[in-house]
Coordinates of C-alpha atoms in Angstrom, one line a residue:
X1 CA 32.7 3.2 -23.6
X2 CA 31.7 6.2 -25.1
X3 CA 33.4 8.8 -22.7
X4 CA 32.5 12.1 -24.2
X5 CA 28.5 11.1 -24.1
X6 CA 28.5 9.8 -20.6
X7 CA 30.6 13.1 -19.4
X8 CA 27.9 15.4 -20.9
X9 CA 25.0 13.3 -19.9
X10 CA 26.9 13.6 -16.1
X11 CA 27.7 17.5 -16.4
X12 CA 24.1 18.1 -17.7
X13 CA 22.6 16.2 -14.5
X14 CA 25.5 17.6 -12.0
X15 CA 24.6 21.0 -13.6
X16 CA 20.9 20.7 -12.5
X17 CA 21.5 19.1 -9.3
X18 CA 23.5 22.1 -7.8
X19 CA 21.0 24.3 -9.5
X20 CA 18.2 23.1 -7.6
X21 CA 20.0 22.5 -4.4
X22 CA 20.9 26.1 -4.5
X23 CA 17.1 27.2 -5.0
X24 CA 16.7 24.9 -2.0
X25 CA 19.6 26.9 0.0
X26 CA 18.1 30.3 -1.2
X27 CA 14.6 29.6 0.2
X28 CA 16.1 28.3 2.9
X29 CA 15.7 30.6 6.1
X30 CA 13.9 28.9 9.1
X31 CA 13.5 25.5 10.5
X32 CA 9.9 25.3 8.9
X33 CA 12.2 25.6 5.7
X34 CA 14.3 23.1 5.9
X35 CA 12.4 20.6 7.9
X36 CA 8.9 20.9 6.1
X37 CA 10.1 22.8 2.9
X38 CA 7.7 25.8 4.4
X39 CA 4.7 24.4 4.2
X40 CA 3.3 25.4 0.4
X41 CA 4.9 23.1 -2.3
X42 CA 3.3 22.5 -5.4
X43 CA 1.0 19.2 -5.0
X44 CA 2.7 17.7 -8.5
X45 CA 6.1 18.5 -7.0
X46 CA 5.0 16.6 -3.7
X47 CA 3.2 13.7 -5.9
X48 CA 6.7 13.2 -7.8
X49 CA 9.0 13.8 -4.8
X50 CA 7.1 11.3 -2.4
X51 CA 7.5 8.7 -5.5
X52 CA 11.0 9.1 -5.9
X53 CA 11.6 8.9 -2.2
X54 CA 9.5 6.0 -1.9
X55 CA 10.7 4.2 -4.8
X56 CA 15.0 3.6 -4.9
X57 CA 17.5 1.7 -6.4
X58 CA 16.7 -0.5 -3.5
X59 CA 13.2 -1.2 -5.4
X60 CA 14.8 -1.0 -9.2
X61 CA 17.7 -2.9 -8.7
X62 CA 17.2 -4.8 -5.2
X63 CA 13.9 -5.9 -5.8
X64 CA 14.4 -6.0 -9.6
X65 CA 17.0 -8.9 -8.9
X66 CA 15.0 -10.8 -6.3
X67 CA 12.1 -10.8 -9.2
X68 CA 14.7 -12.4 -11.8
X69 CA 14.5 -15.4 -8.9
X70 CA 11.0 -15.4 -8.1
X71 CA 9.3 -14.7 -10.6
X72 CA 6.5 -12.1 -11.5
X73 CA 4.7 -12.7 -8.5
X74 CA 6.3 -9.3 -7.4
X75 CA 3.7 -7.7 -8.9
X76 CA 2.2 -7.9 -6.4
X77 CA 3.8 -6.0 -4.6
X78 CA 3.0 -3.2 -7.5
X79 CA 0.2 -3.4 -6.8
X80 CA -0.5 -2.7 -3.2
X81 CA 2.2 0.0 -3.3
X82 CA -0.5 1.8 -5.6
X83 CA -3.2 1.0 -3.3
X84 CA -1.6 1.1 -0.7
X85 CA 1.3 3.4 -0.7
X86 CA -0.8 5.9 -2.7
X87 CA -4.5 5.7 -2.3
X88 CA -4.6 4.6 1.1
X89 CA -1.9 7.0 2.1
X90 CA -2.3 10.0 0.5
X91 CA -6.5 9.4 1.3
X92 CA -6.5 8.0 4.4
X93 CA -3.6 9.1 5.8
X94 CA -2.2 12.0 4.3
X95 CA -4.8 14.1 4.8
X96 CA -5.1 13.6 8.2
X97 CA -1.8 13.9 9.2
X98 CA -1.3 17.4 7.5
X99 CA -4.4 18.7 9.0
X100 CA -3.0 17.3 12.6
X101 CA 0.4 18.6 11.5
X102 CA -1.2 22.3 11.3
X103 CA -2.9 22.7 14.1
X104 CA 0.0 21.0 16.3
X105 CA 2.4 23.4 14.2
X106 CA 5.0 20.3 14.2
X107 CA 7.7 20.2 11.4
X108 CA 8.6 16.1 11.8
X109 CA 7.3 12.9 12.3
X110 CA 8.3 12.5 16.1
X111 CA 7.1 15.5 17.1
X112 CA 3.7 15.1 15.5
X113 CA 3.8 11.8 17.4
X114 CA 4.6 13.2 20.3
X115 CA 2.4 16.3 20.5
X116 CA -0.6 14.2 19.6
X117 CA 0.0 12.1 23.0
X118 CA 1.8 15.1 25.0
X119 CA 4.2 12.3 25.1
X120 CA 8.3 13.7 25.0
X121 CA 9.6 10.1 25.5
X122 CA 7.0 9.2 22.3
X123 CA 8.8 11.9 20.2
X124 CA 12.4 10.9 21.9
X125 CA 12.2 7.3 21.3
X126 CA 10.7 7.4 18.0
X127 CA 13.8 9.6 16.7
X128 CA 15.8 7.3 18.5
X129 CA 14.3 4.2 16.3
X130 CA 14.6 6.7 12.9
X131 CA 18.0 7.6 13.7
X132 CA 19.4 4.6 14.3
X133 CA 17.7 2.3 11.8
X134 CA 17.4 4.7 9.0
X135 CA 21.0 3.9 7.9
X136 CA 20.1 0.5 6.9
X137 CA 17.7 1.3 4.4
X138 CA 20.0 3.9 3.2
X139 CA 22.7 1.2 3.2
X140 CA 20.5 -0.9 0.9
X141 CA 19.8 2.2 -1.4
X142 CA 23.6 3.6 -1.4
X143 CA 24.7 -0.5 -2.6
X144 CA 22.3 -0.5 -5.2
X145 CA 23.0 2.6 -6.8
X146 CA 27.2 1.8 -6.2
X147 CA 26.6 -1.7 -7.9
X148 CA 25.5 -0.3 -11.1
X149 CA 28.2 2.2 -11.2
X150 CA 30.5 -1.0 -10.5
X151 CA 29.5 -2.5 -13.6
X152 CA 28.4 0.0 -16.1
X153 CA 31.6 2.6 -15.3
X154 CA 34.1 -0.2 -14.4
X155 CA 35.0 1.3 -11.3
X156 CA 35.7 0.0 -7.6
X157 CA 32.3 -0.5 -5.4
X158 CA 34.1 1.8 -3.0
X159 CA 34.6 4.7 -5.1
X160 CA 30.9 4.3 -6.3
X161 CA 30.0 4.5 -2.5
X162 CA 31.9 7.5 -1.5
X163 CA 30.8 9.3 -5.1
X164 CA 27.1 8.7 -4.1
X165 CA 27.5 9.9 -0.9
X166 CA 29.1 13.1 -1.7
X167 CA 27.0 14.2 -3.9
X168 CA 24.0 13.0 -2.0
X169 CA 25.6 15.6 1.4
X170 CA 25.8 18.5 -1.0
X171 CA 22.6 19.3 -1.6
X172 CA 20.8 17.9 1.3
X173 CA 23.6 19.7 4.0
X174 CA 23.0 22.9 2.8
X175 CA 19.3 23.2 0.8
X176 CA 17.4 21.1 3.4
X177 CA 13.7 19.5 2.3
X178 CA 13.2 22.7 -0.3
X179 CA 16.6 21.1 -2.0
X180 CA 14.9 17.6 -1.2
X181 CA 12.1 18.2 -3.2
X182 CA 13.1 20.0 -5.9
X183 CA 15.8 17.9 -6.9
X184 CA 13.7 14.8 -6.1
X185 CA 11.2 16.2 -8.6
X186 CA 13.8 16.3 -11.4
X187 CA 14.7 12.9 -10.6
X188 CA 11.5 11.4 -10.5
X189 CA 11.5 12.8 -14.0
X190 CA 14.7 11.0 -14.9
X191 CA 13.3 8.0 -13.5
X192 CA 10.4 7.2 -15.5
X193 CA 12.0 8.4 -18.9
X194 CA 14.8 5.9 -18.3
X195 CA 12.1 3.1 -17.4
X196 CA 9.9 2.8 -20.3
X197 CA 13.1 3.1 -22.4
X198 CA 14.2 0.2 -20.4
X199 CA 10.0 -1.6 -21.2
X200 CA 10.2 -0.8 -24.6
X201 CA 14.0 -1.7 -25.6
X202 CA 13.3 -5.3 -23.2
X203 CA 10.7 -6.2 -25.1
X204 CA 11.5 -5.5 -28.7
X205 CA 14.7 -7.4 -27.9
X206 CA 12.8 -10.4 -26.7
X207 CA 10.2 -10.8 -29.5
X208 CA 7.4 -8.5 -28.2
X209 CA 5.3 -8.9 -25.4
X210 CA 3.3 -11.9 -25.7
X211 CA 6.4 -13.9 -27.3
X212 CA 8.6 -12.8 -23.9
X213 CA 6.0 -13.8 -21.9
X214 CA 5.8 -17.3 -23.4
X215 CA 9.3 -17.4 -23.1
X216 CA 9.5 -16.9 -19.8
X217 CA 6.8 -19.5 -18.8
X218 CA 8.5 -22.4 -21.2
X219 CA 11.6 -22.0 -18.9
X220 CA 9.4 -23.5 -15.9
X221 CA 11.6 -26.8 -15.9
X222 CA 14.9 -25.1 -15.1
X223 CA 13.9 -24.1 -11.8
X224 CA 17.1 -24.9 -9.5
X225 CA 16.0 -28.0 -7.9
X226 CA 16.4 -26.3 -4.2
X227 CA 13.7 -23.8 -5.1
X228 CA 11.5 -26.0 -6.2
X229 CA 11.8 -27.8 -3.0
X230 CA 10.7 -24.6 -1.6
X231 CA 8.1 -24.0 -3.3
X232 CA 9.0 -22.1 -6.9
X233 CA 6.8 -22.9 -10.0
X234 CA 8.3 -20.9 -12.1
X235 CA 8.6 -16.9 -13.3
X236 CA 4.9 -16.3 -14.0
X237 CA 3.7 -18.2 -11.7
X238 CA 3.2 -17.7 -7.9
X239 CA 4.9 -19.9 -5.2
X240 CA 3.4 -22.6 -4.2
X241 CA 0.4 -21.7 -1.3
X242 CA 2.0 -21.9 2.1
X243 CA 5.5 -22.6 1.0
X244 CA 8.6 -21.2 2.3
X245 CA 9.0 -19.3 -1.1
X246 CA 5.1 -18.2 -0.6
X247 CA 6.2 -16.8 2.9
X248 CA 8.8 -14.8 1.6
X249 CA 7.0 -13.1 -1.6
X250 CA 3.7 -12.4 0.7
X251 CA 4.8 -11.8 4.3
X252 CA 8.4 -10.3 3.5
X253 CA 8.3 -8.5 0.2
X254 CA 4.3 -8.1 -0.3
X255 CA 2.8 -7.2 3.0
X256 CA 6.2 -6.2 4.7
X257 CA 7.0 -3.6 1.9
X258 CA 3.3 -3.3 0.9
X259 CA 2.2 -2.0 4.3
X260 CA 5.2 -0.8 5.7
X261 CA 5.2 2.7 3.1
X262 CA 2.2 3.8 5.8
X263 CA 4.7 3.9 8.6
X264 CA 7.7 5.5 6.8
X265 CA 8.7 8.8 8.6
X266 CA 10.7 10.4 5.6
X267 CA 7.1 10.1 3.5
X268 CA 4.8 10.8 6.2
X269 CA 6.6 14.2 6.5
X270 CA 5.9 14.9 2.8
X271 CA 2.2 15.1 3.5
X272 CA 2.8 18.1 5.5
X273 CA 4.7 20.2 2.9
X274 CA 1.4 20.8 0.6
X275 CA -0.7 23.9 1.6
X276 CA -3.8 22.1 1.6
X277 CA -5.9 18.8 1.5
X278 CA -7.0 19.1 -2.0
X279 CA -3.6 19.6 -2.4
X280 CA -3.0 15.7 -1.8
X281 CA -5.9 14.5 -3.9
X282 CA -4.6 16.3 -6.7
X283 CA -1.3 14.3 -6.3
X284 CA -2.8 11.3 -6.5
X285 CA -2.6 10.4 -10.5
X286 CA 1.1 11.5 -10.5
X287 CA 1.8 9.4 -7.6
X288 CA 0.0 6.5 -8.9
X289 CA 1.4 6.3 -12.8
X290 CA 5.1 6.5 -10.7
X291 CA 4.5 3.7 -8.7
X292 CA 3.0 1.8 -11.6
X293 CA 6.3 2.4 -14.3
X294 CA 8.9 2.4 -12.0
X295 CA 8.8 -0.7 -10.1
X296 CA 6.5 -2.4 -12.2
X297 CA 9.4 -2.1 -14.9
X298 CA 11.8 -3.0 -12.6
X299 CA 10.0 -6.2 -11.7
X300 CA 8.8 -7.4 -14.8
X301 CA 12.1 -6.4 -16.9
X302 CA 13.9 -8.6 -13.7
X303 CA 11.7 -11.3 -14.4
X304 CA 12.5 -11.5 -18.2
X305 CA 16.0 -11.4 -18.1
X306 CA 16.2 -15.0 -17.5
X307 CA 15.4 -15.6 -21.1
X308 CA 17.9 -13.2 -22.0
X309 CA 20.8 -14.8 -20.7
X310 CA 19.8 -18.3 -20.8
X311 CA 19.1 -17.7 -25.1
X312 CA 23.1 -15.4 -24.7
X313 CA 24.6 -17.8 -22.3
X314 CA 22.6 -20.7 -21.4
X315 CA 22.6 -20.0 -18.1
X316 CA 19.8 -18.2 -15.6
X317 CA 20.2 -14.6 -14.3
X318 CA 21.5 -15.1 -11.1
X319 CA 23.9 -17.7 -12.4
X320 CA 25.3 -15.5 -14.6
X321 CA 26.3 -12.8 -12.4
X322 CA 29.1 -15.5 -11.1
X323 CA 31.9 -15.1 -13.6
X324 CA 35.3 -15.1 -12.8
X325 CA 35.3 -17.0 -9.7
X326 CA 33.0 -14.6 -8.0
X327 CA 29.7 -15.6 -6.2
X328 CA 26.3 -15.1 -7.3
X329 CA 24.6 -12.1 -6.2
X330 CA 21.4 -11.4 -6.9
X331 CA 21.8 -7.3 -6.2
X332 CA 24.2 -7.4 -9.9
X333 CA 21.6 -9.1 -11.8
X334 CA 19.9 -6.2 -13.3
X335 CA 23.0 -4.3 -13.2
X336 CA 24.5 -7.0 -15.8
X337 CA 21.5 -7.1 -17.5
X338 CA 21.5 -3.3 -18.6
X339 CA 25.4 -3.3 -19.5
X340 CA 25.1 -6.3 -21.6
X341 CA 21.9 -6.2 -23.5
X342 CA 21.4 -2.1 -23.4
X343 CA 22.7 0.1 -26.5
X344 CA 25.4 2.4 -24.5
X345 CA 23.1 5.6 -24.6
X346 CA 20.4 3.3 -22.2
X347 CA 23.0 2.3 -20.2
X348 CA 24.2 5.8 -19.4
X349 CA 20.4 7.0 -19.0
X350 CA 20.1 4.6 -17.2
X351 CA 23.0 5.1 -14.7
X352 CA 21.2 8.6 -14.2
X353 CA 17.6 6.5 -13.4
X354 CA 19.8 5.1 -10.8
X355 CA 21.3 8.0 -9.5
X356 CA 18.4 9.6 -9.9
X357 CA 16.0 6.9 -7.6
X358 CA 19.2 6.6 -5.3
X359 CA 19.7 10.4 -4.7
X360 CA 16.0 11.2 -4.0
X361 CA 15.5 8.2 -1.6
X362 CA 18.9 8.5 0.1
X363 CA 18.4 12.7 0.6
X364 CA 14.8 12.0 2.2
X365 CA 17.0 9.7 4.4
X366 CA 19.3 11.8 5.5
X367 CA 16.9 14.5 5.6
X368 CA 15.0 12.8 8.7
X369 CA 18.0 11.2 10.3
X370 CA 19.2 15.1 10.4
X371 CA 15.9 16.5 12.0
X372 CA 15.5 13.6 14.0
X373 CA 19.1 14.1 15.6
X374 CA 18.9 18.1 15.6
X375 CA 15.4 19.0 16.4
X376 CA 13.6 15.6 18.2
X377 CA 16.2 14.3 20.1
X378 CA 17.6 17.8 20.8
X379 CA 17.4 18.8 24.7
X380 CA 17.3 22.4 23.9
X381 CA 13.8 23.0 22.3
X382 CA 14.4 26.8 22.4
X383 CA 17.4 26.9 20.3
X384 CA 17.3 29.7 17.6
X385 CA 17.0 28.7 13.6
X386 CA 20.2 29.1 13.0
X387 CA 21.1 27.0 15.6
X388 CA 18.9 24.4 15.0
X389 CA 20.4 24.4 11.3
X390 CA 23.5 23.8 12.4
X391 CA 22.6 21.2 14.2
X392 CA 20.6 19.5 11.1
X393 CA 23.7 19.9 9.1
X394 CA 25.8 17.8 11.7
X395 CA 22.9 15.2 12.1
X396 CA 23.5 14.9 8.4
X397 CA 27.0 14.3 9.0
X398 CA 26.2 11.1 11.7
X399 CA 23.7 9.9 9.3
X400 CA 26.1 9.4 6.2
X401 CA 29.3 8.7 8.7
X402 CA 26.8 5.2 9.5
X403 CA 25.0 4.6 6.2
X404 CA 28.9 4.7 4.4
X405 CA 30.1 1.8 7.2
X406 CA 27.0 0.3 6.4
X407 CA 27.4 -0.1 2.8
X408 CA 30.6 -1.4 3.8
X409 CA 30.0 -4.2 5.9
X410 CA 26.9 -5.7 4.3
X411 CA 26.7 -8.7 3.0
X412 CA 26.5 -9.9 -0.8
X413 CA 22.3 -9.5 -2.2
X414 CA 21.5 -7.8 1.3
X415 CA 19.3 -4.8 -0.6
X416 CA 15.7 -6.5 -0.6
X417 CA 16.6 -7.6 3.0
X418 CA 17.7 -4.5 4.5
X419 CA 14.8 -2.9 3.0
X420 CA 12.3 -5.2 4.4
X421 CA 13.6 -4.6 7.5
X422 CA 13.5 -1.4 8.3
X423 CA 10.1 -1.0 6.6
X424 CA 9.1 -3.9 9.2
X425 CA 10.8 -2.2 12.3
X426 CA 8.7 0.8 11.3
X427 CA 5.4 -0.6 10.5
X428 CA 6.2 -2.7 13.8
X429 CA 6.4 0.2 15.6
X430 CA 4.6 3.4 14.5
X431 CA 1.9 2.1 12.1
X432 CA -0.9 0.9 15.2
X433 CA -0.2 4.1 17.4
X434 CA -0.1 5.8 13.9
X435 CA -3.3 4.9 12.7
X436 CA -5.0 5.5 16.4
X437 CA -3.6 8.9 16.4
X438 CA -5.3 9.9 13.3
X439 CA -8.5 8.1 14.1
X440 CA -9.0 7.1 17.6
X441 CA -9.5 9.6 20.3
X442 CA -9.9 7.5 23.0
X443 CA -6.6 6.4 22.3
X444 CA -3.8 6.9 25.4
X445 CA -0.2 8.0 25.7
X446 CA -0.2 5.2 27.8
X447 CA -1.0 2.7 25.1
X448 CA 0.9 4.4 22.2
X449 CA 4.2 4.2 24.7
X450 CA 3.7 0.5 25.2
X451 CA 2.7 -0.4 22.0
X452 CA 5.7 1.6 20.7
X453 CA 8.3 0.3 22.8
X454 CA 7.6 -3.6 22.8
X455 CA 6.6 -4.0 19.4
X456 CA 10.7 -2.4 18.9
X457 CA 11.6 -5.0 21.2
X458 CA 10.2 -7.8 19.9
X459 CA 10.6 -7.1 16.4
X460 CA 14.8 -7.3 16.9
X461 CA 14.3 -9.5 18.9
X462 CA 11.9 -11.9 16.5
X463 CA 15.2 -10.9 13.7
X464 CA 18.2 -12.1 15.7
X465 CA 16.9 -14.9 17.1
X466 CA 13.8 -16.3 15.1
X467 CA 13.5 -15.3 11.5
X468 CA 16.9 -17.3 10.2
X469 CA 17.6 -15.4 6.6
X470 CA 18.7 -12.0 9.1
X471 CA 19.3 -14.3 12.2
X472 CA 21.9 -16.0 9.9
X473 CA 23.2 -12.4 8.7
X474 CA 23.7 -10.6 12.1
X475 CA 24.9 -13.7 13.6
X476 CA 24.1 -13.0 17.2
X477 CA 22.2 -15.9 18.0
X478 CA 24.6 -18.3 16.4
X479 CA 27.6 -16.5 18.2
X480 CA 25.5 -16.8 21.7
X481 CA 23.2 -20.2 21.1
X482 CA 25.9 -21.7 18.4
X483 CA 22.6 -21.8 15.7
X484 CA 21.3 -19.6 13.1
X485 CA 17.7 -19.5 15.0
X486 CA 16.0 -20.9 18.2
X487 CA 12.6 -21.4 16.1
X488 CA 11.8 -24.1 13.9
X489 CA 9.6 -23.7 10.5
X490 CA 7.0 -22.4 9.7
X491 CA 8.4 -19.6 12.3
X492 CA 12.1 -19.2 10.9
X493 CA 10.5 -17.8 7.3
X494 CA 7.5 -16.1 8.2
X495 CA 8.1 -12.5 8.7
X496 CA 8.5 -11.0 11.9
X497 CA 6.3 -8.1 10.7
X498 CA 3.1 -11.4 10.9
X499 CA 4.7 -11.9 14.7
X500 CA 4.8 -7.8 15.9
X501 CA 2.3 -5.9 13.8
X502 CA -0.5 -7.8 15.7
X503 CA 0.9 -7.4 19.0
X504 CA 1.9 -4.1 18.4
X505 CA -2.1 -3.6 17.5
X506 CA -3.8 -5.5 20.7
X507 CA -1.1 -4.0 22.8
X508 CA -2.1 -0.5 22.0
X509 CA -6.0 -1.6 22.0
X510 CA -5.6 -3.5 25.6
X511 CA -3.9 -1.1 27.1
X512 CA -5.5 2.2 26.1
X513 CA -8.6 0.5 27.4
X514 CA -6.9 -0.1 30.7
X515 CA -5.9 3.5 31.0
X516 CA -9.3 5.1 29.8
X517 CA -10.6 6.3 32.9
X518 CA -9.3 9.9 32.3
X519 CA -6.1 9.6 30.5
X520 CA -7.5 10.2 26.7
X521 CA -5.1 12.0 24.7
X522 CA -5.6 15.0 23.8
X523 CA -4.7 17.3 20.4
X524 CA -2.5 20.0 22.2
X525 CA 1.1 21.6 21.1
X526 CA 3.8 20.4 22.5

């Protein structure tokens, strides 16, 4: 280990970090500040800090592993984050919401929520859901980041945890979404320079580009014989059509994931930073070429590194991350793959990509778990900046006090899952009212409230009791029912996102209509 180049590479990063969070802190003076970074930031600055919030160790080394199992077909998934999590968003919804935003003068996602269907137990409850669900997406990001560190600095997965969180606090406790941003911007920088390092040193080491390829499709016959049975055909190749394996890749990763960025609170909240609407068109190349390098990289670099460790060890990816006893776990797969086929000045950039994705993701986390607990769910509405500030800072606190815990107590190759999860308890929830809110006036508070509230319901309860791979992780139906699930398949590996998004959507439809005869919602301030 080359100590002296990884120290300067860290004191270089550390150095720019506390830089930026201190602009943040400067330019930091009001609640519009910190909670929508004042309104005017630069459109590429947005373009490359909503990327690098979107996109976390969670995608790069998460979903990086769980493509070294199934294949390229998470590409897909590339794909419709563009489309999706880009053009649709930034088009569609984006513009929207920060014209709403405006005239509502709101400064977070709950309130504009709220205020768009004079609705306090809308704003309430949907704080409520961010606040308490956040922390396991963070979880997922904060293990992802850790596990790297575990491997490439040889140090304890707790130290990595606390040293991620700490420096994560610093900036986002004191220099609020200005600090967000600008540090976010920097590390979306870091982020693609460190992933078409990672392209172009995978290939060359492979043979080029066609030759990996063919590689990876000649390895077809070493499938593990249980995911065949489930559907696998091998890495470039999708599942096969209406397998459980097929499930998973479209209904969990693709449509869950896919879809899900429309609903996410700590994005949504970056459309109302920019000045303007042409603001938001002009982010959308620099948003787009993000999505395309960074977790397009991840997953296709994932995918390959089955051929090199089966032509190093003879073994598949996710076998070889169980040496020494320990159990295979698909979250260490790209993590092993850097260390052990990366020249050391990669795996130290690299280490900062990491940081990098997990420090802008994890401080848009926090960011809304803090206004969420200080300014949504806080009784007194009237409270002065300062106050409200203060109270941020603490919400900042809770939120890292319960993503920490949580990065704790997770199980083994939980980052995909965790992910998937919260995206779907947010898409579940938000994404029909959402939509309606933007583009449906005869919407009613009475529709968005019932939508809201049973599509939360049903989605937990659709995880602890139906869908078996979280069912069998949270372990409440087996500890009540003495089984992993009550359902039997198809059910127990089709997403619950397939079960609640729809009856989120006809809830909201039906009972809006019911409650039409003078009960439209109306654009006022709350």
């Amino acid at each position: 280990m080359d100590n002296q180049l990884l120290y300067s590479m860290l004191a270089v990063y550390l150095v720019l970090t506390v830089f930026l969070g201190y602009l943040g802190f400067r330019h930091t003076k009001s609640a519009k500040d910190y909670m929508i970074a004042g309104g005017n930031v630069h459109p590429v600055l947005m373009a490359l800090a909503y990327g690098a919030t979107f996109i976390s160790t969670s995608a790069i080394v998460g979903f990086g592993g769980v493509a070294a199992v199934y294949g390229m077909s998470l590409l897909w998934l590339t794909a419709c984050n563009i489309f999706v999590g880009i053009f649709v968003a930034f088009v569609f919804y984006g513009v929207r919401t920060r014209q709403l935003a405006s005239e509502l003068e709101v400064k977070s996602f709950p309130e504009f929520l709220g205020a768009r269907f004079c609705s306090p137990f809308i704003r309430k409850f949907a704080a409520g859901v961010i606040s308490l669900a956040m922390p396991l997406y963070a979880a997922a990001v904060m293990i992802g980041g850790a596990r790297y560190m575990e491997e490439a600095l040889e140090m304890s997965y707790g130290s990595a945890v606390i040293l991620f969180a700490v420096i994560v606090f610093s900036y986002v406790f004191f220099g609020g979404l200005r600090g967000v941003i600008y540090t976010d911007a920097m590390q979306a920088v870091i982020m693609l320079i460190g992933m078409v390092a990672l392209m172009i040193l995978t290939y060359s080491a492979l043979g080029g580009v066609t030759a990996a390829h063919a590689k990876l499709s000649a390895l077809q016959h070493l499938v593990p014989a249980p995911l065949a049975a489930k559907g696998h055909q091998g890495w470039t190749a999708m599942p096969a059509l209406g397998s459980e394996l097929w499930w998973f890749v479209i209904s969990t990763l693709i449509l869950g994931v896919g879809i899900g960025v429309l609903a996410q609170p700590q994005l949504a909240v970056r459309f109302m930073t920019v000045a303007s609407s042409k603001d938001l068109y002009k982010g959308l190349t620099v948003g787009g070429l993000f999505i395309l390098l960074i977790p397009g990289v991840a997953y296709t670099v994932g995918a390959l590194s089955n051929v090199y460790f089966m032509e190093q060890s003879g073994q598949l990816a996710l076998a070889a991350t169980a040496v020494g006893g320990a159990a295979a776990n698909v979250d260490k797969i790209i993590p092993l793959y850097i260390t052990q086929a990366m020249p050391e000045w990669l795996k130290y950039l690299f280490l900062f990509t990491l940081l990098s994705a997990a420090m802008s993701t994890l401080s848009g986390q926090f960011h809304i778990i803090a206004t969420s607990v200080s300014y949504d769910l806080n009784p007194n509405r009237d409270a002065s900046d300062k106050k409200t500030l203060l109270i941020a800072r603490l919400g900042t606190l809770f939120g890292l006090a319960l993503t920490i815990l949580l990065a704790f107590q997770l199980p083994l190759g939980v980052i995909a899952i965790a992910t998937a999860l919260f995206f779907g308890m947010c898409t579940s929830a938000f994404l029909p009212m959402y939509t309606a809110a933007l583009y449906w006036p005869k919407v009613t508070p009475q529709g968005a409230i019932v939508s809201m509230v049973i599509a939360s319901f049903v989605y937990l309860l659709t995880v602890l009791f139906i869908h078996e791979r979280e069912a069998a992780i949270f372990g409440v139906c087996f500890k009540l029912f003495g089984v992993n699930t009550l359902a039997s398949a198809p059910w127990t590996y089709i997403d619950p996102l397939v079960i609640t998004l729809p009856v989120s959507a006809i809830t909201l439809v039906v009972t809006s209509s019911l409650t039409q005869p003078g009960q439209q919602a109306v654009i006022v301030k709350q």
